[in-house]
Structures are given as structure tokens and as C-alpha cells.
Short mmCIF file of C-alpha atoms and ligand atoms in Angstrom, two decimals:
data_model
loop_
_atom_site.label_atom_id
_atom_site.label_comp_id
_atom_site.label_asym_id
_atom_site.label_seq_id
_atom_site.Cartn_x
_atom_site.Cartn_y
_atom_site.Cartn_z
CA UNK A 154 71.40 58.56 47.39
CA UNK A 155 69.74 57.48 50.60
CA UNK A 156 67.25 59.59 52.87
CA UNK A 157 66.17 59.14 56.44
CA UNK A 158 62.27 58.75 57.09
CA UNK A 159 62.11 62.29 58.26
CA UNK A 160 63.71 63.68 55.26
CA UNK A 161 61.32 61.70 53.22
CA UNK A 162 58.27 62.98 55.37
CA UNK A 163 59.60 66.67 54.49
CA UNK A 164 60.01 65.73 50.80
CA UNK A 165 56.39 64.13 50.46
CA UNK A 166 54.94 67.19 52.87
CA UNK A 167 53.56 64.75 55.25
CA UNK A 168 54.21 64.14 59.17
CA UNK A 169 57.02 61.64 60.17
CA UNK A 170 54.38 59.97 62.02
CA UNK A 171 52.48 59.35 59.29
CA UNK A 172 55.40 58.32 57.26
CA UNK A 173 56.00 55.48 59.47
CA UNK A 174 52.56 54.43 60.00
CA UNK A 175 52.33 53.79 56.14
CA UNK A 176 55.56 52.13 56.53
CA UNK A 177 54.44 49.63 59.48
CA UNK A 178 51.74 49.09 56.93
CA UNK A 179 53.91 48.11 54.25
CA UNK A 180 55.96 45.98 56.54
CA UNK A 181 58.84 48.09 56.98
CA UNK A 182 59.73 48.76 60.94
CA UNK A 183 60.94 52.29 60.86
CA UNK A 184 62.03 54.97 63.18
CA UNK A 185 62.49 58.75 62.03
CA UNK A 186 66.17 58.83 61.78
CA UNK A 187 66.31 55.14 59.60
CA UNK A 188 67.49 55.62 56.03
CA UNK A 189 65.56 54.43 53.32
CA UNK A 190 66.90 53.21 50.03
CA UNK A 191 65.42 54.71 46.74
CA UNK A 192 63.03 51.71 46.11
CA UNK A 193 61.41 52.04 49.37
CA UNK A 194 61.21 55.73 48.95
CA UNK A 195 59.17 55.39 45.67
CA UNK A 196 56.99 52.85 46.78
CA UNK A 197 56.29 54.88 49.72
CA UNK A 198 55.63 57.92 47.65
CA UNK A 199 53.12 55.58 45.50
CA UNK A 200 51.27 54.99 48.65
CA UNK A 201 50.55 58.79 49.19
CA UNK A 202 49.64 59.24 45.83
CA UNK A 203 52.84 61.12 44.95
CA UNK A 204 55.22 60.52 41.90
CA UNK A 205 59.05 60.85 42.93
CA UNK A 206 61.54 61.62 40.46
CA UNK A 207 64.79 59.97 40.97
CA UNK A 208 67.63 62.33 40.20
CA UNK A 209 70.75 60.65 40.44
CA UNK A 210 73.67 63.20 41.37
CA UNK A 211 75.50 64.16 38.14
CA UNK A 212 78.63 62.85 39.64
CA UNK A 213 77.54 59.39 39.72
CA UNK A 214 75.70 59.67 36.50
CA UNK A 215 78.32 60.10 34.03
CA UNK A 216 76.67 57.15 32.17
CA UNK A 217 73.81 59.10 30.88
CA UNK A 218 75.46 62.77 30.44
CA UNK A 219 78.26 61.57 28.82
CA UNK A 220 80.11 64.81 27.93
CA UNK A 221 83.28 64.65 26.72
CA UNK A 222 85.06 67.09 28.45
CA UNK A 223 89.01 65.93 27.70
CA UNK A 224 91.45 68.77 26.88
CA UNK A 225 92.52 68.91 23.26
CA UNK A 226 96.20 67.88 24.49
CA UNK A 227 94.76 64.88 26.16
CA UNK A 228 93.16 63.46 23.02
CA UNK A 229 95.08 60.96 20.86
CA UNK A 230 93.91 59.43 17.69
CA UNK A 231 92.40 56.22 17.87
CA UNK A 232 91.24 53.54 15.40
CA UNK A 233 88.02 54.07 13.40
CA UNK A 234 85.29 51.63 14.36
CA UNK A 235 83.94 50.11 10.96
CA UNK A 236 80.36 48.27 10.68
CA UNK A 237 79.88 46.42 7.36
CA UNK A 238 76.12 46.46 5.92
CA UNK A 239 74.65 45.53 2.53
CA UNK A 240 72.10 43.44 0.96
CA UNK A 241 72.09 39.51 1.80
CA UNK A 242 74.34 37.65 -0.07
CA UNK A 243 76.12 40.53 -1.74
CA UNK A 244 79.56 38.97 0.36
CA UNK A 245 79.46 41.00 3.76
CA UNK A 246 80.75 37.80 5.51
CA UNK A 247 83.17 37.00 3.34
CA UNK A 248 84.49 40.26 3.21
CA UNK A 249 84.58 40.44 6.92
CA UNK A 250 86.82 37.15 7.10
CA UNK A 251 89.26 38.44 4.16
CA UNK A 252 89.64 41.16 6.00
CA UNK A 253 90.46 39.48 9.03
CA UNK A 254 93.04 37.44 7.28
CA UNK A 255 94.75 40.25 5.77
CA UNK A 256 96.41 40.85 9.00
CA UNK A 257 99.56 39.48 8.19
CA UNK A 258 102.14 42.22 9.92
CA UNK A 259 103.70 42.60 13.38
CA UNK A 260 103.92 39.60 15.92
CA UNK A 261 100.59 38.62 16.23
CA UNK A 262 100.63 35.94 13.66
CA UNK A 263 99.97 32.76 15.20
CA UNK A 264 97.37 33.88 17.71
CA UNK A 265 94.30 31.88 17.71
CA UNK A 266 91.47 34.12 16.23
CA UNK A 267 88.70 34.42 18.73
CA UNK A 268 85.29 35.63 18.04
CA UNK A 269 84.60 38.57 20.43
CA UNK A 270 82.07 40.67 18.39
CA UNK A 271 84.63 42.91 16.60
CA UNK A 272 88.16 42.45 15.29
CA UNK A 273 91.24 44.66 14.69
CA UNK A 274 93.51 44.44 11.83
CA UNK A 275 96.50 46.53 10.85
CA UNK A 276 97.89 48.04 7.79
CA UNK A 277 100.80 50.74 7.16
CA UNK A 278 101.23 50.44 11.06
CA UNK A 279 97.52 51.68 11.79
CA UNK A 280 94.62 49.64 13.43
CA UNK A 281 91.09 49.57 12.11
CA UNK A 282 88.28 48.00 14.06
CA UNK A 283 85.57 46.09 12.36
CA UNK A 284 82.67 44.95 14.10
CA UNK A 285 81.80 41.29 13.30
CA UNK A 286 78.07 41.02 13.02
CA UNK A 287 77.21 42.34 9.33
CA UNK A 288 74.09 43.71 8.68
CA UNK A 289 72.21 47.18 9.29
CA UNK A 290 69.58 45.25 12.25
CA UNK A 291 72.39 44.53 14.75
CA UNK A 292 73.62 48.33 14.13
CA UNK A 293 70.03 50.03 14.34
CA UNK A 294 69.19 47.78 17.20
CA UNK A 295 72.30 49.02 19.49
CA UNK A 296 71.26 52.58 18.12
CA UNK A 297 68.01 52.05 19.33
CA UNK A 298 69.11 51.37 22.69
CA UNK A 299 71.47 54.66 22.89
CA UNK A 300 74.78 52.93 21.76
CA UNK A 301 76.69 54.76 19.46
CA UNK A 302 79.91 52.26 18.60
CA UNK A 303 80.10 52.69 14.89
CA UNK A 304 82.38 55.73 13.10
CA UNK A 305 81.73 54.59 9.46
CA UNK A 306 79.97 52.33 7.22
CA UNK A 307 81.07 49.95 4.45
CA UNK A 308 77.93 49.14 2.26
CA UNK A 309 78.77 46.56 0.13
CA UNK A 310 77.00 45.90 -3.12
CA UNK A 311 77.48 43.01 -5.64
CA UNK A 312 78.57 43.76 -8.87
CA UNK A 313 76.62 41.14 -10.79
CA UNK A 314 73.59 42.10 -8.72
CA UNK A 315 73.37 45.92 -8.31
CA UNK A 316 71.20 47.77 -5.83
CA UNK A 317 68.75 45.90 -3.56
CA UNK A 318 66.06 46.42 -1.43
CA UNK A 319 68.51 45.93 1.75
CA UNK A 320 71.34 47.90 -0.01
CA UNK A 321 68.76 50.88 0.23
CA UNK A 322 68.00 50.12 3.81
CA UNK A 323 71.85 49.80 4.85
CA UNK A 324 72.07 53.23 3.09
CA UNK A 325 69.45 54.70 5.08
CA UNK A 326 70.17 53.43 8.28
CA UNK A 327 73.79 54.65 8.21
CA UNK A 328 72.43 57.66 6.88
CA UNK A 329 70.03 58.06 10.11
CA UNK A 330 73.29 57.64 12.12
CA UNK A 331 75.08 60.36 10.53
CA UNK A 332 78.04 58.20 9.15
CA UNK A 333 80.18 58.33 6.66
CA UNK A 334 79.78 55.73 3.73
CA UNK A 335 82.20 53.79 1.68
CA UNK A 336 81.22 51.77 -0.86
CA UNK A 337 82.58 48.30 -1.71
CA UNK A 338 81.31 47.52 -4.99
CA UNK A 339 82.10 43.43 -4.45
CA UNK A 340 82.45 40.24 -6.70
CA UNK A 341 84.41 42.04 -9.43
CA UNK A 342 85.60 38.44 -10.36
CA UNK A 343 82.22 37.42 -11.61
CA UNK A 344 81.77 37.24 -15.14
CA UNK A 345 78.49 39.18 -15.04
CA UNK A 346 80.22 42.07 -13.10
CA UNK A 347 79.24 45.30 -14.03
CA UNK A 348 80.63 48.06 -10.99
CA UNK A 349 79.75 51.03 -13.21
CA UNK A 350 76.25 50.28 -13.45
CA UNK A 351 76.57 50.00 -9.45
CA UNK A 352 77.75 53.65 -9.36
CA UNK A 353 75.13 54.65 -11.77
CA UNK A 354 72.36 53.00 -9.39
CA UNK A 355 73.82 54.74 -6.50
CA UNK A 356 73.59 57.97 -7.82
CA UNK A 357 69.73 58.04 -7.00
CA UNK A 358 70.77 57.78 -3.40
CA UNK A 359 73.23 60.77 -3.27
CA UNK A 360 76.39 58.27 -2.91
CA UNK A 361 78.06 59.93 -6.24
CA UNK A 362 81.67 58.82 -7.05
CA UNK A 363 84.61 61.52 -6.73
CA UNK A 364 85.38 61.16 -10.77
CA UNK A 365 81.74 62.01 -11.46
CA UNK A 366 81.62 65.16 -9.09
CA UNK A 367 80.66 63.57 -5.77
CA UNK A 368 82.04 62.74 -2.62
CA UNK A 369 81.68 59.34 -2.04
CA UNK A 370 84.66 57.04 -2.25
CA UNK A 371 84.26 53.39 -4.12
CA UNK A 372 86.12 50.65 -4.14
CA UNK A 373 85.80 47.76 -6.40
CA UNK A 374 86.77 44.20 -4.62
CA UNK A 375 86.33 40.65 -4.75
CA UNK A 376 86.21 39.08 -1.39
CA UNK A 377 86.71 35.40 -2.45
CA UNK A 378 89.54 36.36 -4.84
CA UNK A 379 90.83 38.75 -2.21
CA UNK A 380 91.28 41.69 -4.67
CA UNK A 381 91.09 45.43 -3.55
CA UNK A 382 91.49 44.80 0.08
CA UNK A 383 94.22 46.98 1.00
CA UNK A 384 92.93 49.64 -1.11
CA UNK A 385 89.65 49.40 0.95
CA UNK A 386 91.65 49.21 4.15
CA UNK A 387 93.56 52.25 2.80
CA UNK A 388 90.19 54.32 1.95
CA UNK A 389 89.05 53.63 5.71
CA UNK A 390 92.38 55.14 7.14
CA UNK A 391 91.79 57.93 4.42
CA UNK A 392 88.08 58.67 5.90
CA UNK A 393 89.45 58.21 9.51
CA UNK A 394 92.35 60.94 9.21
CA UNK A 395 89.64 63.47 7.35
CA UNK A 396 87.65 62.75 10.66
CA UNK A 397 90.26 62.81 13.13
CA UNK A 398 88.42 60.36 15.57
CA UNK A 399 90.13 60.66 18.87
CA UNK A 400 89.95 59.75 22.28
CA UNK A 401 91.49 60.23 25.67
CA UNK A 402 93.39 56.67 27.12
CA UNK A 403 94.16 58.13 30.31
CA UNK A 404 91.22 57.86 32.40
CA UNK A 405 88.83 55.22 33.61
CA UNK A 406 87.43 53.10 30.60
CA UNK A 407 84.18 53.43 28.90
CA UNK A 408 82.67 51.50 26.23
CA UNK A 409 79.68 49.26 24.95
CA UNK A 410 78.69 45.79 25.45
CA UNK A 411 78.51 44.42 21.57
CA UNK A 412 77.46 40.73 23.23
CA UNK A 413 77.28 39.05 25.82
CA UNK A 414 76.46 35.27 27.11
CA UNK A 415 76.52 32.95 29.74
CA UNK A 416 79.46 30.38 29.15
CA UNK A 417 79.27 27.10 30.73
CA UNK A 418 82.54 27.21 32.57
CA UNK A 419 83.47 30.63 32.56
CA UNK A 420 79.95 32.14 33.97
CA UNK A 421 78.61 35.61 32.40
CA UNK A 422 80.99 36.90 29.61
CA UNK A 423 80.81 40.16 27.64
CA UNK A 424 82.47 40.98 24.54
CA UNK A 425 82.83 44.98 25.00
CA UNK A 426 84.27 47.63 22.80
CA UNK A 427 86.07 50.38 24.67
CA UNK A 428 85.70 53.56 23.46
CA UNK A 429 87.21 56.14 26.08
CA UNK A 430 90.05 55.45 28.53
CA UNK A 431 91.87 52.45 29.21
CA UNK A 432 90.52 49.07 30.70
CA UNK A 433 92.72 47.32 33.09
CA UNK A 434 92.50 43.80 34.68
CA UNK A 435 90.99 44.24 37.98
CA UNK A 436 89.09 47.18 37.37
CA UNK A 437 85.77 47.26 39.29
CA UNK A 438 82.80 48.40 36.32
CA UNK A 439 78.98 48.21 35.38
CA UNK A 440 77.82 47.24 32.25
CA UNK A 441 73.89 47.80 31.90
CA UNK A 442 72.53 46.84 35.32
CA UNK A 443 75.34 44.44 36.03
CA UNK A 444 78.57 45.04 37.87
CA UNK A 445 82.00 43.42 38.37
CA UNK A 446 85.71 43.27 38.50
CA UNK A 447 87.76 42.49 35.52
CA UNK A 448 88.79 39.12 35.82
CA UNK A 449 90.09 38.03 32.53
CA UNK A 450 90.63 40.24 29.50
CA UNK A 451 91.14 38.74 25.98
CA UNK A 452 91.86 39.90 22.77
CA UNK A 453 90.44 39.22 19.31
CA UNK A 454 93.68 37.11 18.92
CA UNK A 455 93.03 35.03 21.84
CA UNK A 456 95.94 36.64 23.69
CA UNK A 457 95.45 37.59 27.44
CA UNK A 458 95.64 41.44 28.05
CA UNK A 459 96.41 43.49 30.95
CA UNK A 460 94.97 46.66 29.59
CA UNK A 461 92.97 47.61 26.47
CA UNK A 462 93.00 51.31 25.19
CA UNK A 463 90.36 53.27 22.94
CA UNK A 464 88.52 51.44 20.08
CA UNK A 465 89.87 47.93 21.33
CA UNK A 466 87.39 44.80 21.51
CA UNK A 467 88.10 42.66 24.16
CA UNK A 468 86.15 39.71 25.85
CA UNK A 469 85.90 39.98 29.72
CA UNK A 470 84.87 37.74 32.58
CA UNK A 471 84.19 38.67 36.12
CA UNK A 472 80.57 39.77 35.67
CA UNK A 473 77.73 39.18 38.45
CA UNK A 474 75.19 38.67 35.54
CA UNK A 475 75.01 38.76 31.46
CA UNK A 476 74.55 42.38 30.33
CA UNK A 477 72.48 43.41 27.08
CA UNK A 478 74.06 44.23 23.88
CA UNK A 479 74.23 47.90 23.27
CA UNK A 480 74.51 48.23 26.89
CA UNK A 481 77.29 50.98 28.26
CA UNK A 482 80.00 49.85 30.11
CA UNK A 483 81.88 52.12 32.72
CA UNK A 484 84.65 51.65 35.21
CA UNK A 485 84.03 53.19 38.59
CA UNK A 486 86.84 53.31 41.34
CA UNK A 487 85.80 50.42 43.59
CA UNK A 488 83.42 47.58 43.34
CA UNK A 489 81.38 49.25 46.18
CA UNK A 490 80.47 52.38 43.97
CA UNK A 491 79.81 49.98 40.70
CA UNK A 492 77.17 47.97 42.76
CA UNK A 493 75.60 51.15 43.97
CA UNK A 494 75.38 52.57 40.37
CA UNK A 495 74.41 49.29 38.62
CA UNK A 496 71.21 49.10 41.35
CA UNK A 497 70.46 52.94 40.40
CA UNK A 498 70.70 52.18 36.95
CA UNK A 499 68.03 49.14 37.48
CA UNK A 500 65.90 51.44 39.03
CA UNK A 501 66.08 54.23 36.05
CA UNK A 502 65.49 51.49 33.43
CA UNK A 503 62.46 50.62 35.38
CA UNK A 504 61.13 53.96 35.34
CA UNK A 505 62.00 54.51 31.66
CA UNK A 506 60.35 51.43 30.63
CA UNK A 507 57.16 52.92 32.15
CA UNK A 508 58.09 56.48 30.66
CA UNK A 509 56.39 56.35 27.41
CA UNK A 510 56.77 59.89 26.68
CA UNK A 511 60.32 60.09 24.78
CA UNK A 512 59.19 58.77 21.56
CA UNK A 513 57.46 60.84 19.26
CA UNK A 514 53.97 60.14 18.35
CA UNK A 515 51.66 62.16 16.23
CA UNK A 516 49.31 62.67 19.45
CA UNK A 517 52.13 64.60 21.28
CA UNK A 518 53.92 66.00 18.33
CA UNK A 519 52.83 69.46 18.99
CA UNK A 520 53.89 69.53 22.47
CA UNK A 521 57.51 68.34 21.39
CA UNK A 522 57.41 70.90 18.37
CA UNK A 523 56.26 73.57 21.04
CA UNK A 524 58.62 72.62 23.67
CA UNK A 525 61.41 73.14 20.74
CA UNK A 526 62.37 69.59 21.23
CA UNK A 527 62.32 68.64 17.30
CA UNK A 528 62.73 70.39 14.15
CA UNK A 529 62.02 67.73 11.70
CA UNK A 530 59.31 65.06 11.87
CA UNK A 531 61.36 61.96 10.89
CA UNK A 532 58.90 59.55 9.17
CA UNK A 533 59.41 55.94 7.42
CA UNK A 534 57.19 55.37 4.79
CA UNK A 535 56.07 51.71 3.33
CA UNK A 536 54.00 51.36 0.72
CA UNK A 537 52.25 48.68 -1.58
CA UNK A 538 53.56 49.93 -4.77
CA UNK A 539 56.41 52.44 -5.54
CA UNK A 540 54.35 54.81 -7.00
CA UNK A 541 51.97 55.49 -4.22
CA UNK A 542 55.36 55.69 -1.85
CA UNK A 543 57.13 58.19 -4.21
CA UNK A 544 53.37 59.98 -4.50
CA UNK A 545 53.64 60.38 -0.58
CA UNK A 546 56.97 61.37 -0.33
CA UNK A 547 56.69 63.99 -2.35
CA UNK A 548 53.51 65.22 -0.71
CA UNK A 549 54.77 65.04 2.65
CA UNK A 550 58.30 66.87 1.43
CA UNK A 551 55.99 70.02 0.85
CA UNK A 552 54.73 70.09 4.51
CA UNK A 553 56.32 72.81 6.58
CA UNK A 554 54.48 74.22 9.82
CA UNK A 555 56.11 76.60 11.88
CA UNK A 556 59.28 75.88 10.41
CA UNK A 557 59.02 71.84 11.45
CA UNK A 558 59.34 69.66 8.49
CA UNK A 559 58.79 66.41 7.32
CA UNK A 560 62.10 64.15 6.98
CA UNK A 561 61.67 61.10 5.34
CA UNK A 562 64.46 58.65 6.55
CA UNK A 563 63.38 55.43 4.95
CA UNK A 564 60.84 54.44 2.41
CA UNK A 565 60.10 51.56 0.26
CA UNK A 566 57.80 49.46 -0.98
CA UNK A 567 56.69 46.14 0.93
CA UNK A 568 55.24 45.44 4.25
CA UNK A 569 56.17 47.16 7.45
CA UNK A 570 59.01 45.10 9.15
CA UNK A 571 60.95 44.77 12.28
CA UNK A 572 64.11 46.43 11.04
CA UNK A 573 61.65 49.40 10.15
CA UNK A 574 60.33 49.73 13.99
CA UNK A 575 64.06 49.35 15.28
CA UNK A 576 65.15 52.08 13.02
CA UNK A 577 61.80 54.20 14.07
CA UNK A 578 63.06 53.68 17.65
CA UNK A 579 66.68 54.73 16.81
CA UNK A 580 65.86 57.61 14.81
CA UNK A 581 62.34 58.95 16.85
CA UNK A 582 60.49 58.33 13.86
CA UNK A 583 57.05 57.35 13.04
CA UNK A 584 55.99 54.80 10.65
CA UNK A 585 53.10 55.30 7.74
CA UNK A 586 51.71 52.08 6.02
CA UNK A 587 49.86 52.75 2.91
CA UNK A 588 48.00 49.85 1.77
CA UNK A 589 50.22 47.62 3.90
CA UNK A 590 50.14 46.33 7.21
CA UNK A 591 52.47 45.11 10.02
CA UNK A 592 52.61 41.53 10.69
CA UNK A 593 51.98 40.31 14.60
CA UNK A 594 55.44 40.08 15.49
CA UNK A 595 56.21 43.71 13.85
CA UNK A 596 53.04 44.95 15.63
CA UNK A 597 54.55 43.81 18.98
CA UNK A 598 57.55 45.17 18.27
CA UNK A 599 56.34 48.61 17.63
CA UNK A 600 54.00 48.42 20.72
CA UNK A 601 57.28 47.51 23.00
CA UNK A 602 59.25 49.98 21.33
CA UNK A 603 56.28 52.67 21.85
CA UNK A 604 56.49 53.37 18.14
CA UNK A 605 53.83 55.00 16.48
CA UNK A 606 52.58 53.22 13.30
CA UNK A 607 49.75 54.75 11.08
CA UNK A 608 48.09 52.87 8.70
CA UNK A 609 46.27 54.91 5.88
CA UNK A 610 44.88 53.75 2.28
CA UNK A 611 44.07 57.75 0.96
CA UNK A 612 46.90 59.88 0.60
CA UNK A 613 45.12 63.03 1.08
CA UNK A 614 44.45 61.45 4.97
CA UNK A 615 47.99 60.77 5.67
CA UNK A 616 49.01 64.41 4.66
CA UNK A 617 45.91 66.00 6.75
CA UNK A 618 46.85 63.57 9.83
CA UNK A 619 50.21 65.06 9.84
CA UNK A 620 49.55 68.67 9.19
CA UNK A 621 46.89 68.61 12.11
CA UNK A 622 49.41 66.80 14.32
CA UNK A 623 51.87 69.36 13.29
CA UNK A 624 49.60 72.28 14.20
CA UNK A 625 48.25 70.08 17.38
CA UNK A 626 44.73 69.82 16.25
CA UNK A 627 44.75 66.28 15.85
CA UNK A 628 41.69 64.70 17.27
CA UNK A 629 42.10 62.54 19.86
CA UNK A 630 41.90 58.62 19.05
CA UNK A 631 40.06 56.75 21.39
P1 LIG B 198 76.25 38.09 3.05
O1 LIG B 198 75.22 37.17 3.05
O2 LIG B 198 76.27 39.49 2.59
O3 LIG B 198 77.22 38.01 4.34
O4 LIG B 198 77.18 37.24 2.05
P2 LIG B 198 78.15 35.99 2.02
O5 LIG B 198 79.57 36.64 2.60
O6 LIG B 198 77.60 34.98 2.57
O7 LIG B 198 78.25 35.79 0.57
C1 LIG B 198 77.45 35.11 -0.17
C2 LIG B 198 77.68 34.20 -1.53
O8 LIG B 198 78.32 35.37 -2.27
C3 LIG B 198 78.91 33.17 -0.87
O9 LIG B 198 78.32 32.21 -1.63
C4 LIG B 198 80.23 33.37 -1.27
O10 LIG B 198 81.29 32.64 -1.63
C5 LIG B 198 79.97 34.65 -2.57
N1 LIG B 198 80.78 35.41 -2.50
C6 LIG B 198 81.24 37.00 -1.89
N2 LIG B 198 81.99 37.38 -1.88
C7 LIG B 198 82.55 37.11 -3.35
C8 LIG B 198 83.23 37.64 -4.45
O11 LIG B 198 83.89 38.68 -4.37
N3 LIG B 198 83.20 36.68 -5.75
C9 LIG B 198 82.49 35.81 -5.96
N4 LIG B 198 82.36 35.12 -6.91
N5 LIG B 198 81.61 35.43 -4.87
C10 LIG B 198 81.69 36.04 -3.58
#
């Protein structure tokens, strides 16, 4: 990754003497054969008014260019990773706790349950991994950071309450991620429970049970009375079997940080999900911009592990700093390599924070279309009343310019929320507010995530703006 002063001068089309002069002005005493690090090269280029793009050699950059080129015979089936979502108070936490306690098989009984961000249960000698943070906000926030940790979503709907706004949000977040959905109709023990009404309501969201000709699996459960849990787990295994989730356990581990914190006595602690390969105590690794060496690895049952294979959640210590939730995790051959990759990642992160053109906005939409980068314009619509939201939805669905169409990934009546912004960021969508505005916090989130939020109060204007943007005829706004 490093270059000498002479090589840098050549790259910048300058004389070495000019470069050395500039370096001295920057406080770096340099000779022509001296090696410069990437930071210095970038600073230097900036001084000359030149922008250099740091391209990390592919061999070292397996983080970003994650391509699975495992041979079919190296892949073995791995446990599915499941997230639970649904409306508040419909029983997500209770269900997660109840499922955790169904784990009575095997010799693991007696272990002290640890909260490590995810846990595993075993049924019919097969394992299932559950992410322990219920709700679509956490899930979509991870996705917005590029992390794909889940295979499947359980949407929990209380049978006495039915489909509620956050149920719809959860469905749309799961769909935007392209995940299979299983519906758990919860609280069937309650007197007012009406599971059939839930099924009926969900047909409006293309979740149609098998007995009505659809292909969505519904399971009636009571998280509180522990009814139907085994059936739910069996259905998860069924979906897993159909989708054939596999990984190669015989390579260096790679995964995602689920959560991390600074522990008073143990230092930085990260809870990670191993997704590929096998992680071993002593492995040198990078998590986000941090690096380290696995000192202690603990399972969700509080047991010390020597190694952990695909779909296993573990808590690790041995980090130099605290990484972020959703950060990629990867093992390298030695600590030196890990440190240099972590440094490079810090630089590329700084660059991408400066780089605003990866998210779609209406202003640069046409360019993205021309470059063949997008086939659908993903849109989230929030409006003051359901009627205008529906009117907008049907008008926008009719727009088609040069094969590009508008795809409504989420809509609803109500203010624009931070969850809408996160979904937009994760799905490269724009947000349209009709007679509604984002509050200050949401506005700040949109600015930070570079999500384009358009506010209108006339339907015609929305349609015109989108059409013009798709044709590259939008007047620039100053
Ligand atoms: P969350 O907000 O979706 O995580 O919901 P919680 O798990 O916190 O549950 C909300 C309330 O519903 C709590 O008082 C639970 O005890 C109750 N609850 C959850 N599941 C059931 C169930 O199957 N039957 C009954 N009767 N109550 C339940």
C-alpha cells in the first residue's frame, strides 16, 4: 500500500523536487526514496489540488468485495438466522424468551444463559439462531450499514389486536430485504383472540396462508402459555430446508458485529455472528476499523469456546477498540495484516463519509438511470391521511420512463420517522412527505444518511417532480 516520494511524484505528474518541497512545507522531512503512507499521499495530493482515489488491492480487500467462490463440495448446511419483528406489545420479547427456554435437549442444560445479542436453540437435532434484538429498527439499521445477517423473519401479530402500523412497517422492512416471512399469530390464549381475522387482514399485504391458496406459513402460538412453539420452530427448519442455507466452515472466519461495548473489567467486548468459516481463539481479526486477537470466546450458554462455526453467535474479547453494530468482522493470517487492514478501512470510511453520491437523490437520478445502475426508483410515501397516500401510490405506480419504474417499498399515514429514513438508507430509496414533515431529529438523520426527502402538498407536483427527475429534466434547486 505504500509508495516512495519518487513514485508519488510520478503519480501526481510533478517533479520529485516539487513534491519534496511541498512535504517540507507540510512538516514532513523527506527524501526521494522515502516511503509515504496513504494518508500523507492523500494530503499531498490535496495540496496539489489533485484527488487521489485509494484502491486497496483486491487480495487485501475481501471485506468489500465479498464474493463467495466456495466450491459446492466445500459447503455444508448451516443453521438459519432468524429475526423477530412486529408491532409493539404483540409479544416479540416474550416469544424470544419462550423460545430460548424450549432448548432442553442436549447436554447444554445447566449453562448460564448470557445475553450475547443472539442465541441458538436445537430441535430435532438441528440448530436455529435467533437474533435477540426484536424489532425492525435494529435490523434495518444493520442493513443500512451493509450488513446482511438474517435469513428469515418471524412477524408476530397479536390475535386480539390484529395488524397494526408497525406490523405493516415490519412486513415492508422484511420484504425490502427480500427475506422469507413466517407469521406467528400470538396470544391465542386470550379470550378476544381471532387468528382468522389476522389472516384475513394480512392478505392485504400479500401474505396469504397456504389453505387459502397462498404460500405464507402461519403458526398460531401463545408465547405466554408456550403453545405452538415447537411447530413454529419446525416451520423455521422447513423454510431453511427449502432455502438450503450453506457455508464453508473450513476457512478463515467472517461475520458481523451484532453489538459491542466497553466493559469495565474486560475492555472492549464484541458480540458477533460468525457467518463463514470457523473462528478460533487466538485468531487475528478486524472488526470495522478495529483489530485484535481473540482472547476469550464465550457462547450464549456462557461456555468458553475454542472454535465457532457458521451461524454461531459468540462474545469475544481481545479488541483494541469498540467496533460498531453492523460492522463486518474478518480473520486475517496475522495481527500485522489485521492492523494494516483496519487502518486502511479507517481511511476508506473517511472517504465514503465524504462521498455523497452513492445514495440516490432525485437530482442525480437520471445519471444513475443512464449508467444502468438502477432499474427501480424505490420510494417511501408518508402522508397525513391514508386516502392521499393511496392516491399517490396509484399515480406513482403508473409512471414508467425508459423501462424504469417507481417501486413503493413502504407507505403509511403519519409523520416521517427515523425508521423511514433508515429503511430508505438501507434500500436506496427516496422519501416523499405529503402534507407531513419530518421532526428535527428525523431531519438530522436524513441529512446524515444523505437520504433525499421531498415534501409536497399537491399530488400533481409529486408526480411531475418524479417524472422530470427520471427524464433528467429536473430544474436544479438552489
Ligand atoms: P413486545 O413489545 O412485542 O416485545 O411485547 P412483549 O413481549 O413485551 O409483550 C407485551 C405484553 O403481552 C406483555 O405483558 C406480555 O406478557 C403479553 N404477552 C405476550 N405474549 C402473550 C401471549 O401469548 N398471551 C398473553 N395472554 N399475553 C402475552
